[in-house]
Short mmCIF file of N, CA and C in Angstrom, two decimals:
data_model
loop_
_atom_site.label_atom_id
_atom_site.label_comp_id
_atom_site.label_asym_id
_atom_site.label_seq_id
_atom_site.Cartn_x
_atom_site.Cartn_y
_atom_site.Cartn_z
N MET A 1 162.75 24.01 144.38
CA MET A 1 162.52 25.29 145.01
C MET A 1 160.71 25.31 145.19
N GLN A 2 160.40 25.91 146.27
CA GLN A 2 158.92 25.98 146.62
C GLN A 2 158.49 27.44 146.74
N TYR A 3 157.50 27.85 146.06
CA TYR A 3 157.07 29.21 146.12
C TYR A 3 155.68 29.25 146.58
N ARG A 4 155.45 30.36 147.31
CA ARG A 4 154.07 30.54 147.97
C ARG A 4 153.16 30.83 146.65
N ASN A 5 153.46 31.67 145.79
CA ASN A 5 152.78 31.94 144.58
C ASN A 5 153.47 31.47 143.32
N ALA A 6 153.58 30.09 143.01
CA ALA A 6 154.28 29.64 142.12
C ALA A 6 153.87 30.11 140.68
N PRO A 7 152.46 30.40 140.27
CA PRO A 7 152.27 30.72 139.17
C PRO A 7 152.95 32.13 138.72
N LYS A 8 152.71 33.10 139.80
CA LYS A 8 153.36 34.37 139.57
C LYS A 8 155.02 34.15 139.59
N ALA A 9 155.60 33.36 140.29
CA ALA A 9 156.96 33.18 140.19
C ALA A 9 157.58 32.71 138.84
N ILE A 10 156.70 31.73 138.38
CA ILE A 10 157.07 31.46 137.14
C ILE A 10 157.07 32.38 135.98
N GLU A 11 156.07 33.27 135.93
CA GLU A 11 155.97 34.41 135.06
C GLU A 11 157.12 35.34 135.25
N TRP A 12 157.39 35.57 136.43
CA TRP A 12 158.56 36.57 136.95
C TRP A 12 159.85 36.03 136.48
N LEU A 13 160.06 34.68 136.79
CA LEU A 13 161.45 34.12 136.47
C LEU A 13 161.56 34.09 134.96
N CYS A 14 160.65 33.95 134.05
CA CYS A 14 160.48 33.96 132.69
C CYS A 14 160.76 35.25 132.17
N SER A 15 160.13 36.25 132.71
CA SER A 15 160.06 37.59 131.98
C SER A 15 161.52 38.41 132.53
N VAL A 16 161.76 38.05 133.65
CA VAL A 16 163.03 38.92 134.16
C VAL A 16 164.22 38.12 133.91
N PHE A 17 164.35 36.67 134.10
CA PHE A 17 165.73 36.00 133.80
C PHE A 17 165.91 35.38 132.42
N GLY A 18 164.60 35.15 131.79
CA GLY A 18 164.73 34.62 130.45
C GLY A 18 164.48 33.08 130.33
N PHE A 19 164.04 32.61 131.50
CA PHE A 19 163.75 30.99 131.39
C PHE A 19 162.51 30.92 130.48
N GLU A 20 162.44 29.68 130.11
CA GLU A 20 161.30 29.37 129.13
C GLU A 20 160.56 27.96 129.96
N LYS A 21 159.42 28.03 129.81
CA LYS A 21 158.56 26.91 130.30
C LYS A 21 158.75 25.79 129.56
N HIS A 22 159.43 24.69 130.33
CA HIS A 22 159.58 23.32 129.37
C HIS A 22 158.35 22.51 129.74
N ALA A 23 157.94 22.50 131.05
CA ALA A 23 156.75 21.68 131.49
C ALA A 23 156.11 22.40 132.68
N VAL A 24 154.78 22.59 132.83
CA VAL A 24 154.04 23.16 133.95
C VAL A 24 152.86 22.23 134.38
N TYR A 25 152.83 21.72 135.44
CA TYR A 25 151.78 20.79 135.74
C TYR A 25 150.93 21.58 137.04
N PRO A 26 149.84 21.87 136.66
CA PRO A 26 149.07 22.55 137.62
C PRO A 26 148.47 21.72 138.70
N GLY A 27 148.28 22.23 139.79
CA GLY A 27 147.69 21.59 140.96
C GLY A 27 146.40 22.33 141.26
N PRO A 28 145.64 21.90 142.46
CA PRO A 28 144.43 22.40 142.84
C PRO A 28 144.59 23.86 143.23
N ASP A 29 143.56 24.78 143.16
CA ASP A 29 143.57 25.89 143.71
C ASP A 29 144.59 26.95 143.36
N ASN A 30 144.96 27.08 142.10
CA ASN A 30 145.91 27.84 141.33
C ASN A 30 147.18 27.62 141.99
N THR A 31 147.68 26.31 142.23
CA THR A 31 149.06 25.89 142.59
C THR A 31 149.59 25.31 141.39
N ILE A 32 150.89 25.13 141.68
CA ILE A 32 151.88 24.28 140.68
C ILE A 32 152.33 23.14 141.21
N MET A 33 151.82 21.96 140.80
CA MET A 33 152.50 20.62 141.34
C MET A 33 153.79 20.51 141.09
N HIS A 34 154.14 20.85 139.84
CA HIS A 34 155.55 20.78 139.33
C HIS A 34 155.84 21.59 138.13
N ALA A 35 156.90 22.44 137.99
CA ALA A 35 157.22 23.17 136.76
C ALA A 35 158.65 22.90 136.47
N GLU A 36 159.10 22.93 135.23
CA GLU A 36 160.47 22.76 134.81
C GLU A 36 160.68 23.98 133.99
N LEU A 37 161.56 24.89 134.22
CA LEU A 37 161.94 25.91 133.50
C LEU A 37 163.32 25.91 132.99
N THR A 38 163.49 25.98 131.71
CA THR A 38 164.92 26.01 131.29
C THR A 38 165.49 27.38 130.76
N LEU A 39 166.92 27.36 130.85
CA LEU A 39 167.64 28.58 130.37
C LEU A 39 168.82 27.93 129.85
N GLY A 40 169.09 28.20 128.53
CA GLY A 40 170.20 27.64 127.83
C GLY A 40 170.10 26.25 127.98
N GLY A 41 171.32 25.48 128.50
CA GLY A 41 171.30 23.99 128.66
C GLY A 41 171.05 23.79 130.23
N GLY A 42 170.54 24.65 130.89
CA GLY A 42 170.15 24.31 132.43
C GLY A 42 168.66 24.29 132.64
N MET A 43 168.24 23.81 133.69
CA MET A 43 167.04 23.63 134.08
C MET A 43 166.80 23.91 135.71
N VAL A 44 165.64 24.67 136.23
CA VAL A 44 165.22 24.56 137.37
C VAL A 44 163.86 23.98 137.83
N MET A 45 163.65 23.32 138.66
CA MET A 45 162.43 22.76 138.97
C MET A 45 161.79 23.47 140.25
N LEU A 46 160.48 23.69 140.14
CA LEU A 46 159.72 24.40 141.22
C LEU A 46 158.38 24.10 141.29
N GLY A 47 157.87 24.45 142.40
CA GLY A 47 156.37 24.13 142.55
C GLY A 47 155.82 25.00 143.64
N SER A 48 154.57 24.82 144.07
CA SER A 48 154.01 25.71 145.15
C SER A 48 154.39 24.96 146.53
N MET A 49 154.43 25.85 147.51
CA MET A 49 154.52 25.32 148.81
C MET A 49 153.52 24.52 149.11
N ASN A 50 153.73 23.20 149.75
CA ASN A 50 152.96 22.16 150.10
C ASN A 50 153.46 21.53 151.18
N LYS A 51 152.94 21.78 152.48
CA LYS A 51 153.31 21.06 153.81
C LYS A 51 153.01 19.75 153.94
N ASP A 52 152.14 19.21 153.06
CA ASP A 52 151.76 17.90 152.87
C ASP A 52 152.80 16.96 152.16
N ASN A 53 153.61 17.84 151.29
CA ASN A 53 154.76 16.87 150.34
C ASN A 53 155.80 16.44 151.45
N VAL A 54 156.24 15.11 151.15
CA VAL A 54 157.15 14.57 152.08
C VAL A 54 158.41 15.38 151.98
N HIS A 55 158.83 16.05 151.04
CA HIS A 55 160.10 16.82 150.80
C HIS A 55 159.97 18.04 151.66
N SER A 56 158.67 18.56 151.81
CA SER A 56 158.61 19.87 152.73
C SER A 56 159.26 19.80 154.13
N GLN A 57 159.35 18.55 154.61
CA GLN A 57 160.16 18.51 155.90
C GLN A 57 161.64 19.05 155.92
N PHE A 58 162.25 18.93 154.80
CA PHE A 58 163.46 19.52 154.42
C PHE A 58 163.66 20.83 153.83
N ILE A 59 162.67 21.45 153.66
CA ILE A 59 162.62 22.82 152.82
C ILE A 59 162.03 24.02 153.82
N ARG A 60 162.69 25.23 153.80
CA ARG A 60 161.99 26.26 154.27
C ARG A 60 162.09 27.40 153.26
N HIS A 61 161.05 28.25 153.35
CA HIS A 61 160.95 29.36 152.59
C HIS A 61 161.87 30.46 153.11
N PRO A 62 162.40 31.33 152.38
CA PRO A 62 163.40 32.37 152.74
C PRO A 62 162.72 33.17 153.86
N ASP A 63 161.18 33.34 153.81
CA ASP A 63 160.67 34.27 154.78
C ASP A 63 160.30 33.42 156.13
N GLU A 64 160.89 32.26 156.13
CA GLU A 64 160.79 31.32 157.36
C GLU A 64 162.29 31.29 158.17
N THR A 65 163.13 31.87 157.37
CA THR A 65 164.56 31.69 157.89
C THR A 65 165.40 33.22 158.04
N GLY A 66 164.52 34.24 157.83
CA GLY A 66 165.04 35.53 157.88
C GLY A 66 165.78 35.90 156.59
N GLY A 67 165.63 35.28 155.51
CA GLY A 67 166.17 35.32 154.42
C GLY A 67 167.57 34.72 154.11
N VAL A 68 167.94 33.92 155.15
CA VAL A 68 169.32 33.17 155.20
C VAL A 68 169.07 31.72 154.13
N GLU A 69 169.96 31.63 153.30
CA GLU A 69 169.77 30.36 152.61
C GLU A 69 171.04 29.58 152.82
N THR A 70 170.83 28.36 152.33
CA THR A 70 172.04 27.40 152.49
C THR A 70 172.54 27.07 151.13
N ARG A 71 171.85 27.67 150.23
CA ARG A 71 172.32 27.26 148.86
C ARG A 71 171.64 28.61 147.87
N SER A 72 172.37 28.74 146.76
CA SER A 72 171.60 29.77 145.84
C SER A 72 171.92 29.22 144.42
N ALA A 73 171.23 29.85 143.40
CA ALA A 73 171.37 29.48 141.96
C ALA A 73 172.18 30.35 141.38
N SER A 74 173.07 30.04 140.38
CA SER A 74 173.87 30.61 139.52
C SER A 74 173.41 30.47 138.03
N LEU A 75 173.12 31.66 137.32
CA LEU A 75 172.62 31.66 135.94
C LEU A 75 173.70 32.45 135.12
N THR A 76 173.95 31.71 134.07
CA THR A 76 175.01 32.22 132.98
C THR A 76 173.97 32.78 131.97
N VAL A 77 174.26 34.10 131.54
CA VAL A 77 173.45 34.71 130.67
C VAL A 77 174.27 35.45 129.55
N SER A 78 173.85 35.95 128.55
CA SER A 78 174.70 36.62 127.62
C SER A 78 174.76 38.07 127.82
N ASP A 79 173.74 38.66 128.33
CA ASP A 79 173.82 40.05 128.66
C ASP A 79 173.26 40.26 130.09
N ALA A 80 174.15 40.24 131.01
CA ALA A 80 174.02 40.55 132.46
C ALA A 80 173.45 41.88 132.61
N ASP A 81 173.84 43.01 131.94
CA ASP A 81 173.28 44.26 132.05
C ASP A 81 171.83 44.39 131.80
N ALA A 82 171.36 43.71 130.71
CA ALA A 82 169.94 43.81 130.45
C ALA A 82 169.13 42.79 131.41
N VAL A 83 169.61 41.72 132.09
CA VAL A 83 168.93 41.21 133.04
C VAL A 83 168.85 41.95 134.31
N HIS A 84 169.97 42.54 134.68
CA HIS A 84 170.01 43.40 135.83
C HIS A 84 169.05 44.42 135.71
N ALA A 85 168.90 45.15 134.60
CA ALA A 85 167.79 46.16 134.42
C ALA A 85 166.41 45.63 134.55
N ARG A 86 166.18 44.42 133.95
CA ARG A 86 164.84 43.97 134.20
C ARG A 86 164.57 43.53 135.54
N ALA A 87 165.66 43.01 136.25
CA ALA A 87 165.44 42.49 137.64
C ALA A 87 165.07 43.69 138.51
N LYS A 88 165.70 44.88 138.42
CA LYS A 88 165.51 46.05 139.09
C LYS A 88 164.04 46.51 138.93
N ALA A 89 163.71 46.63 137.61
CA ALA A 89 162.39 47.05 137.19
C ALA A 89 161.29 46.19 137.79
N ALA A 90 161.60 44.95 137.90
CA ALA A 90 160.57 44.04 138.32
C ALA A 90 160.46 43.86 139.87
N GLY A 91 161.33 44.58 140.62
CA GLY A 91 161.18 44.82 141.99
C GLY A 91 162.10 43.80 142.62
N ALA A 92 163.16 43.31 141.96
CA ALA A 92 164.14 42.37 142.85
C ALA A 92 165.00 43.18 143.65
N GLU A 93 165.35 42.71 144.79
CA GLU A 93 166.26 43.35 145.80
C GLU A 93 167.74 42.84 145.26
N ILE A 94 168.30 44.03 144.87
CA ILE A 94 169.74 43.86 144.38
C ILE A 94 170.74 43.62 145.59
N LEU A 95 171.43 42.55 145.83
CA LEU A 95 172.17 42.47 147.05
C LEU A 95 173.59 42.83 146.64
N PHE A 96 173.87 42.46 145.50
CA PHE A 96 175.46 43.01 144.87
C PHE A 96 175.25 43.38 143.66
N ASP A 97 175.53 44.86 143.31
CA ASP A 97 175.15 45.51 142.05
C ASP A 97 175.97 44.80 140.95
N ILE A 98 175.68 45.21 139.76
CA ILE A 98 176.34 44.81 138.50
C ILE A 98 177.84 45.14 138.51
N GLU A 99 178.86 44.22 138.13
CA GLU A 99 180.24 44.79 138.17
C GLU A 99 180.95 43.63 137.30
N ASP A 100 182.18 44.00 136.97
CA ASP A 100 182.99 43.21 136.02
C ASP A 100 183.72 42.37 137.29
N LYS A 101 183.59 40.93 137.09
CA LYS A 101 184.34 40.07 138.14
C LYS A 101 185.80 39.77 137.99
N PRO A 102 186.45 39.73 139.00
CA PRO A 102 187.96 39.63 138.79
C PRO A 102 188.27 37.96 138.06
N TYR A 103 187.45 37.17 138.19
CA TYR A 103 187.64 35.92 137.56
C TYR A 103 187.08 35.90 136.23
N GLY A 104 186.55 36.90 135.74
CA GLY A 104 186.03 36.82 134.33
C GLY A 104 184.42 37.25 134.28
N GLY A 105 183.94 37.80 133.25
CA GLY A 105 182.62 38.00 133.16
C GLY A 105 182.02 39.16 133.77
N ARG A 106 180.73 39.32 133.81
CA ARG A 106 180.15 40.53 134.48
C ARG A 106 178.83 39.84 135.17
N GLY A 107 178.63 40.37 136.35
CA GLY A 107 177.27 39.84 137.00
C GLY A 107 176.74 40.55 138.20
N PHE A 108 175.72 40.11 138.85
CA PHE A 108 175.28 40.61 140.13
C PHE A 108 174.38 39.65 140.83
N THR A 109 174.07 39.88 142.04
CA THR A 109 173.33 39.09 142.87
C THR A 109 172.05 39.90 143.24
N CYS A 110 170.91 38.87 143.05
CA CYS A 110 169.62 39.58 143.81
C CYS A 110 168.76 38.50 144.35
N ARG A 111 167.66 39.02 144.92
CA ARG A 111 166.59 38.26 145.57
C ARG A 111 165.47 38.18 144.68
N ASP A 112 164.89 37.26 144.32
CA ASP A 112 163.76 37.26 143.51
C ASP A 112 162.48 37.85 144.39
N LEU A 113 161.16 37.86 143.62
CA LEU A 113 160.07 38.36 144.37
C LEU A 113 159.63 37.69 145.61
N GLU A 114 160.06 36.50 146.00
CA GLU A 114 159.90 35.76 147.26
C GLU A 114 161.02 35.54 148.08
N GLY A 115 162.19 36.13 147.63
CA GLY A 115 163.41 36.09 148.53
C GLY A 115 164.40 35.13 148.23
N TYR A 116 164.27 34.28 147.32
CA TYR A 116 165.41 33.45 146.77
C TYR A 116 166.48 34.23 146.06
N ILE A 117 167.71 33.74 146.44
CA ILE A 117 169.01 34.45 145.83
C ILE A 117 169.48 33.82 144.76
N TRP A 118 169.73 34.69 143.72
CA TRP A 118 170.12 34.34 142.49
C TRP A 118 171.44 35.20 141.95
N HIS A 119 172.40 34.50 141.61
CA HIS A 119 173.71 35.06 141.10
C HIS A 119 173.45 34.92 139.47
N VAL A 120 173.82 36.16 138.85
CA VAL A 120 173.43 36.24 137.38
C VAL A 120 174.65 36.93 136.94
N GLY A 121 175.09 36.33 135.81
CA GLY A 121 176.28 36.84 135.14
C GLY A 121 176.72 36.27 133.89
N THR A 122 177.71 36.70 133.21
CA THR A 122 178.12 36.21 131.97
C THR A 122 179.31 35.41 132.00
N TYR A 123 179.97 35.02 133.08
CA TYR A 123 181.00 34.15 133.26
C TYR A 123 180.40 32.54 133.01
N ASP A 124 181.13 32.18 132.12
CA ASP A 124 180.90 30.74 131.80
C ASP A 124 181.95 29.73 132.17
N PRO A 125 181.83 28.99 133.21
CA PRO A 125 182.89 28.13 133.77
C PRO A 125 183.24 27.06 132.84
N TRP A 126 182.33 26.60 131.75
CA TRP A 126 182.61 25.66 130.69
C TRP A 126 183.64 26.52 129.44
N GLY A 127 183.58 27.73 129.44
CA GLY A 127 184.11 28.58 128.35
C GLY A 127 185.76 28.33 128.41
N ALA A 128 186.30 28.90 127.58
CA ALA A 128 187.78 28.78 127.40
C ALA A 128 188.48 29.54 128.50
N LYS A 129 189.50 28.95 128.96
CA LYS A 129 190.28 29.60 129.96
C LYS A 129 191.44 30.30 129.36
#
């Protein structure tokens, strides 16, 4: 994932969703060359938008696509209601409000501060069926 303001995004993702900084490699001019954020047994990697990066030819920011994405991230958390409250307070756009899911668990869907879509809930696909 590439953010226009990666330092701010990292702080937002940690304070709202509960990610922890595993590694953050700063770049020039308050950019992030590469960051690894963990949550439970999972990890997301992100950095600052960089049109000179070879991968950038395959990536578009949500503000370049009218907010349409071809993928989104799903987070399994222990308390979806608490994360939902933090997300709303931090300015996330709630796309689907918190609810009990018919397949189990409780969750919601939102856009983060730069428009990326996140599904957040308690459903654990690895849990007992």
